[in-house]
mmCIF file with all atom_site columns, C-alpha atoms in Angstrom:
data_model
loop_
_atom_site.group_PDB
_atom_site.id
_atom_site.type_symbol
_atom_site.label_atom_id
_atom_site.label_alt_id
_atom_site.label_comp_id
_atom_site.label_asym_id
_atom_site.label_entity_id
_atom_site.label_seq_id
_atom_site.pdbx_PDB_ins_code
_atom_site.Cartn_x
_atom_site.Cartn_y
_atom_site.Cartn_z
_atom_site.occupancy
_atom_site.B_iso_or_equiv
_atom_site.pdbx_formal_charge
_atom_site.auth_seq_id
_atom_site.auth_comp_id
_atom_site.auth_asym_id
_atom_site.auth_atom_id
_atom_site.pdbx_PDB_model_num
ATOM 1  C CA . MET A 1 1  ? -153.993 27.130 83.848  1.00 0.00 ? 85  MET A CA 1
ATOM 2  C CA . ASP A 1 2  ? -150.916 29.265 83.835  1.00 0.00 ? 86  ASP A CA 1
ATOM 3  C CA . GLU A 1 3  ? -149.051 29.879 80.588  1.00 0.00 ? 87  GLU A CA 1
ATOM 4  C CA . PRO A 1 4  ? -145.692 28.274 80.807  1.00 0.00 ? 88  PRO A CA 1
ATOM 5  C CA . LEU A 1 5  ? -142.157 30.771 80.877  1.00 0.00 ? 89  LEU A CA 1
ATOM 6  C CA . LEU A 1 6  ? -141.237 31.807 77.622  1.00 0.00 ? 90  LEU A CA 1
ATOM 7  C CA . ASP A 1 7  ? -137.712 31.979 76.694  1.00 0.00 ? 91  ASP A CA 1
ATOM 8  C CA . ARG A 1 8  ? -136.898 34.389 73.628  1.00 0.00 ? 92  ARG A CA 1
ATOM 9  C CA . GLY A 1 9  ? -140.393 33.597 72.471  1.00 0.00 ? 93  GLY A CA 1
ATOM 10 C CA . ARG A 1 10 ? -140.279 29.518 72.922  1.00 0.00 ? 94  ARG A CA 1
ATOM 11 C CA . ARG A 1 11 ? -140.912 27.148 75.587  1.00 0.00 ? 95  ARG A CA 1
ATOM 12 C CA . ALA A 1 12 ? -137.602 26.107 77.152  1.00 0.00 ? 96  ALA A CA 1
ATOM 13 C CA . THR A 1 13 ? -136.470 23.785 79.976  1.00 0.00 ? 97  THR A CA 1
ATOM 14 C CA . LYS A 1 14 ? -133.150 23.815 81.485  1.00 0.00 ? 98  LYS A CA 1
ATOM 15 C CA . VAL A 1 15 ? -132.213 20.405 82.771  1.00 0.00 ? 99  VAL A CA 1
ATOM 16 C CA . SER A 1 16 ? -129.565 20.289 85.822  1.00 0.00 ? 100 SER A CA 1
ATOM 17 C CA . ALA A 1 17 ? -127.761 16.931 86.532  1.00 0.00 ? 101 ALA A CA 1
ATOM 18 C CA . LEU A 1 18 ? -125.214 15.994 88.635  1.00 0.00 ? 102 LEU A CA 1
ATOM 19 C CA . VAL A 1 19 ? -123.455 12.856 88.041  1.00 0.00 ? 103 VAL A CA 1
ATOM 20 C CA . ASP A 1 20 ? -120.687 10.620 89.082  1.00 0.00 ? 104 ASP A CA 1
ATOM 21 C CA . ASP A 1 21 ? -117.209 10.173 87.936  1.00 0.00 ? 105 ASP A CA 1
ATOM 22 C CA . ILE A 1 22 ? -118.265 7.800  84.722  1.00 0.00 ? 106 ILE A CA 1
ATOM 23 C CA . GLY A 1 23 ? -121.494 9.990  84.089  1.00 0.00 ? 107 GLY A CA 1
ATOM 24 C CA . SER A 1 24 ? -124.002 8.131  85.765  1.00 0.00 ? 108 SER A CA 1
ATOM 25 C CA . PRO A 1 25 ? -127.240 10.482 87.011  1.00 0.00 ? 109 PRO A CA 1
ATOM 26 C CA . LEU A 1 26 ? -127.279 11.026 90.708  1.00 0.00 ? 110 LEU A CA 1
ATOM 27 C CA . HIS A 1 27 ? -129.851 13.945 90.780  1.00 0.00 ? 111 HIS A CA 1
ATOM 28 C CA . LEU A 1 28 ? -131.759 15.770 88.272  1.00 0.00 ? 112 LEU A CA 1
ATOM 29 C CA . LEU A 1 29 ? -133.697 19.144 88.248  1.00 0.00 ? 113 LEU A CA 1
ATOM 30 C CA . PHE A 1 30 ? -135.844 20.961 85.679  1.00 0.00 ? 114 PHE A CA 1
ATOM 31 C CA . HIS A 1 31 ? -135.493 24.957 85.920  1.00 0.00 ? 115 HIS A CA 1
ATOM 32 C CA . PRO A 1 32 ? -137.422 27.206 83.258  1.00 0.00 ? 116 PRO A CA 1
ATOM 33 C CA . GLY A 1 33 ? -135.072 27.878 80.291  1.00 0.00 ? 117 GLY A CA 1
ATOM 34 C CA . ASN A 1 34 ? -134.306 31.491 81.204  1.00 0.00 ? 118 ASN A CA 1
ATOM 35 C CA . LYS A 1 35 ? -133.012 30.736 84.485  1.00 0.00 ? 119 LYS A CA 1
ATOM 36 C CA . SER A 1 36 ? -129.190 31.554 85.195  1.00 0.00 ? 120 SER A CA 1
ATOM 37 C CA . ASP A 1 37 ? -126.682 28.983 85.730  1.00 0.00 ? 121 ASP A CA 1
ATOM 38 C CA . CYS A 1 38 ? -125.792 30.167 88.993  1.00 0.00 ? 122 CYS A CA 1
ATOM 39 C CA . ARG A 1 39 ? -129.154 29.729 90.309  1.00 0.00 ? 123 ARG A CA 1
ATOM 40 C CA . THR A 1 40 ? -129.651 26.453 88.834  1.00 0.00 ? 124 THR A CA 1
ATOM 41 C CA . LEU A 1 41 ? -126.448 25.247 90.326  1.00 0.00 ? 125 LEU A CA 1
ATOM 42 C CA . ASP A 1 42 ? -127.008 26.555 94.134  1.00 0.00 ? 126 ASP A CA 1
ATOM 43 C CA . HIS A 1 43 ? -130.229 25.039 93.717  1.00 0.00 ? 127 HIS A CA 1
ATOM 44 C CA . LEU A 1 44 ? -128.982 21.525 92.236  1.00 0.00 ? 128 LEU A CA 1
ATOM 45 C CA . PHE A 1 45 ? -126.413 21.539 95.058  1.00 0.00 ? 129 PHE A CA 1
ATOM 46 C CA . ALA A 1 46 ? -128.993 22.355 97.876  1.00 0.00 ? 130 ALA A CA 1
ATOM 47 C CA . LYS A 1 47 ? -131.228 19.590 96.897  1.00 0.00 ? 131 LYS A CA 1
ATOM 48 C CA . SER A 1 48 ? -128.767 16.964 95.962  1.00 0.00 ? 132 SER A CA 1
ATOM 49 C CA . SER A 1 49 ? -127.056 17.685 99.414  1.00 0.00 ? 133 SER A CA 1
ATOM 50 C CA . ARG A 1 50 ? -129.719 16.164 101.480 1.00 0.00 ? 134 ARG A CA 1
ATOM 51 C CA . HIS A 1 51 ? -129.180 12.864 100.028 1.00 0.00 ? 135 HIS A CA 1
ATOM 52 C CA . ILE A 1 52 ? -125.610 12.961 98.475  1.00 0.00 ? 136 ILE A CA 1
ATOM 53 C CA . ALA A 1 53 ? -122.215 13.852 100.349 1.00 0.00 ? 137 ALA A CA 1
ATOM 54 C CA . LEU A 1 54 ? -120.810 16.792 97.878  1.00 0.00 ? 138 LEU A CA 1
ATOM 55 C CA . ALA A 1 55 ? -118.072 17.892 100.140 1.00 0.00 ? 139 ALA A CA 1
ATOM 56 C CA . GLY A 1 56 ? -114.752 16.813 99.098  1.00 0.00 ? 140 GLY A CA 1
ATOM 57 C CA . HIS A 1 57 ? -115.759 16.031 95.387  1.00 0.00 ? 141 HIS A CA 1
ATOM 58 C CA . HIS A 1 58 ? -114.616 18.093 91.898  1.00 0.00 ? 142 HIS A CA 1
ATOM 59 C CA . LEU A 1 59 ? -117.040 19.822 89.916  1.00 0.00 ? 143 LEU A CA 1
ATOM 60 C CA . LEU A 1 60 ? -116.528 20.211 86.256  1.00 0.00 ? 144 LEU A CA 1
ATOM 61 C CA . ALA A 1 61 ? -118.821 22.641 84.579  1.00 0.00 ? 145 ALA A CA 1
ATOM 62 C CA . ASP A 1 62 ? -118.848 24.599 81.035  1.00 0.00 ? 146 ASP A CA 1
ATOM 63 C CA . LYS A 1 63 ? -118.211 27.839 80.812  1.00 0.00 ? 147 LYS A CA 1
ATOM 64 C CA . GLY A 1 64 ? -121.508 29.152 81.121  1.00 0.00 ? 148 GLY A CA 1
ATOM 65 C CA . TYR A 1 65 ? -120.834 28.730 84.773  1.00 0.00 ? 149 TYR A CA 1
ATOM 66 C CA . ASP A 1 66 ? -117.606 30.877 85.265  1.00 0.00 ? 150 ASP A CA 1
ATOM 67 C CA . THR A 1 67 ? -118.718 33.790 87.443  1.00 0.00 ? 151 THR A CA 1
ATOM 68 C CA . GLN A 1 68 ? -117.114 34.514 91.061  1.00 0.00 ? 152 GLN A CA 1
ATOM 69 C CA . ARG A 1 69 ? -121.024 33.487 92.242  1.00 0.00 ? 153 ARG A CA 1
ATOM 70 C CA . CYS A 1 70 ? -120.704 30.098 91.045  1.00 0.00 ? 154 CYS A CA 1
ATOM 71 C CA . ARG A 1 71 ? -117.443 29.582 91.915  1.00 0.00 ? 155 ARG A CA 1
ATOM 72 C CA . ASP A 1 72 ? -118.317 30.507 95.952  1.00 0.00 ? 156 ASP A CA 1
ATOM 73 C CA . ILE A 1 73 ? -121.241 28.452 95.453  1.00 0.00 ? 157 ILE A CA 1
ATOM 74 C CA . VAL A 1 74 ? -118.713 25.685 94.621  1.00 0.00 ? 158 VAL A CA 1
ATOM 75 C CA . THR A 1 75 ? -116.644 26.155 97.576  1.00 0.00 ? 159 THR A CA 1
ATOM 76 C CA . SER A 1 76 ? -119.509 26.730 99.924  1.00 0.00 ? 160 SER A CA 1
ATOM 77 C CA . PHE A 1 77 ? -120.477 23.103 99.454  1.00 0.00 ? 161 PHE A CA 1
ATOM 78 C CA . GLY A 1 78 ? -117.044 21.956 99.918  1.00 0.00 ? 162 GLY A CA 1
ATOM 79 C CA . MET A 1 79 ? -116.174 21.168 96.604  1.00 0.00 ? 163 MET A CA 1
ATOM 80 C CA . THR A 1 80 ? -113.174 21.659 94.575  1.00 0.00 ? 164 THR A CA 1
ATOM 81 C CA . ASN A 1 81 ? -113.390 23.952 91.490  1.00 0.00 ? 165 ASN A CA 1
ATOM 82 C CA . GLY A 1 82 ? -113.360 22.943 87.969  1.00 0.00 ? 166 GLY A CA 1
ATOM 83 C CA . ILE A 1 83 ? -115.296 25.321 85.924  1.00 0.00 ? 167 ILE A CA 1
ATOM 84 C CA . LEU A 1 84 ? -113.556 25.783 82.693  1.00 0.00 ? 168 LEU A CA 1
ATOM 85 C CA . ARG A 1 85 ? -112.835 29.789 82.196  1.00 0.00 ? 169 ARG A CA 1
ATOM 86 C CA . ARG A 1 86 ? -113.876 31.763 79.593  1.00 0.00 ? 170 ARG A CA 1
ATOM 87 C CA . LYS A 1 87 ? -111.713 33.350 76.940  1.00 0.00 ? 171 LYS A CA 1
ATOM 88 C CA . THR A 1 88 ? -110.597 36.815 77.402  1.00 0.00 ? 172 THR A CA 1
ATOM 89 C CA . ARG A 1 89 ? -109.470 39.142 74.778  1.00 0.00 ? 173 ARG A CA 1
ATOM 90 C CA . THR A 1 90 ? -106.234 40.455 75.381  1.00 0.00 ? 174 THR A CA 1
ATOM 91 C CA . PRO A 1 91 ? -105.468 44.343 73.935  1.00 0.00 ? 175 PRO A CA 1
#
């Protein structure tokens, strides 16, 4: 049997959840804990879009998804972007 992937020396699992506007789960996916947020987002949307119409909906996501790649994924599925911005330091 293959050993599970280890993330910083520990077994870890990342849960990606797509929920409706009141927080009821619509789709859940499980990933290795060391998989990037953008890869999990793309995978979640690709799987979910087979069963749920994503276009026209609004995505709320934490700062871990604040990359241009994640924003491009959101718009490619026809959703509006509500990804929180990371704080930037000013000189």
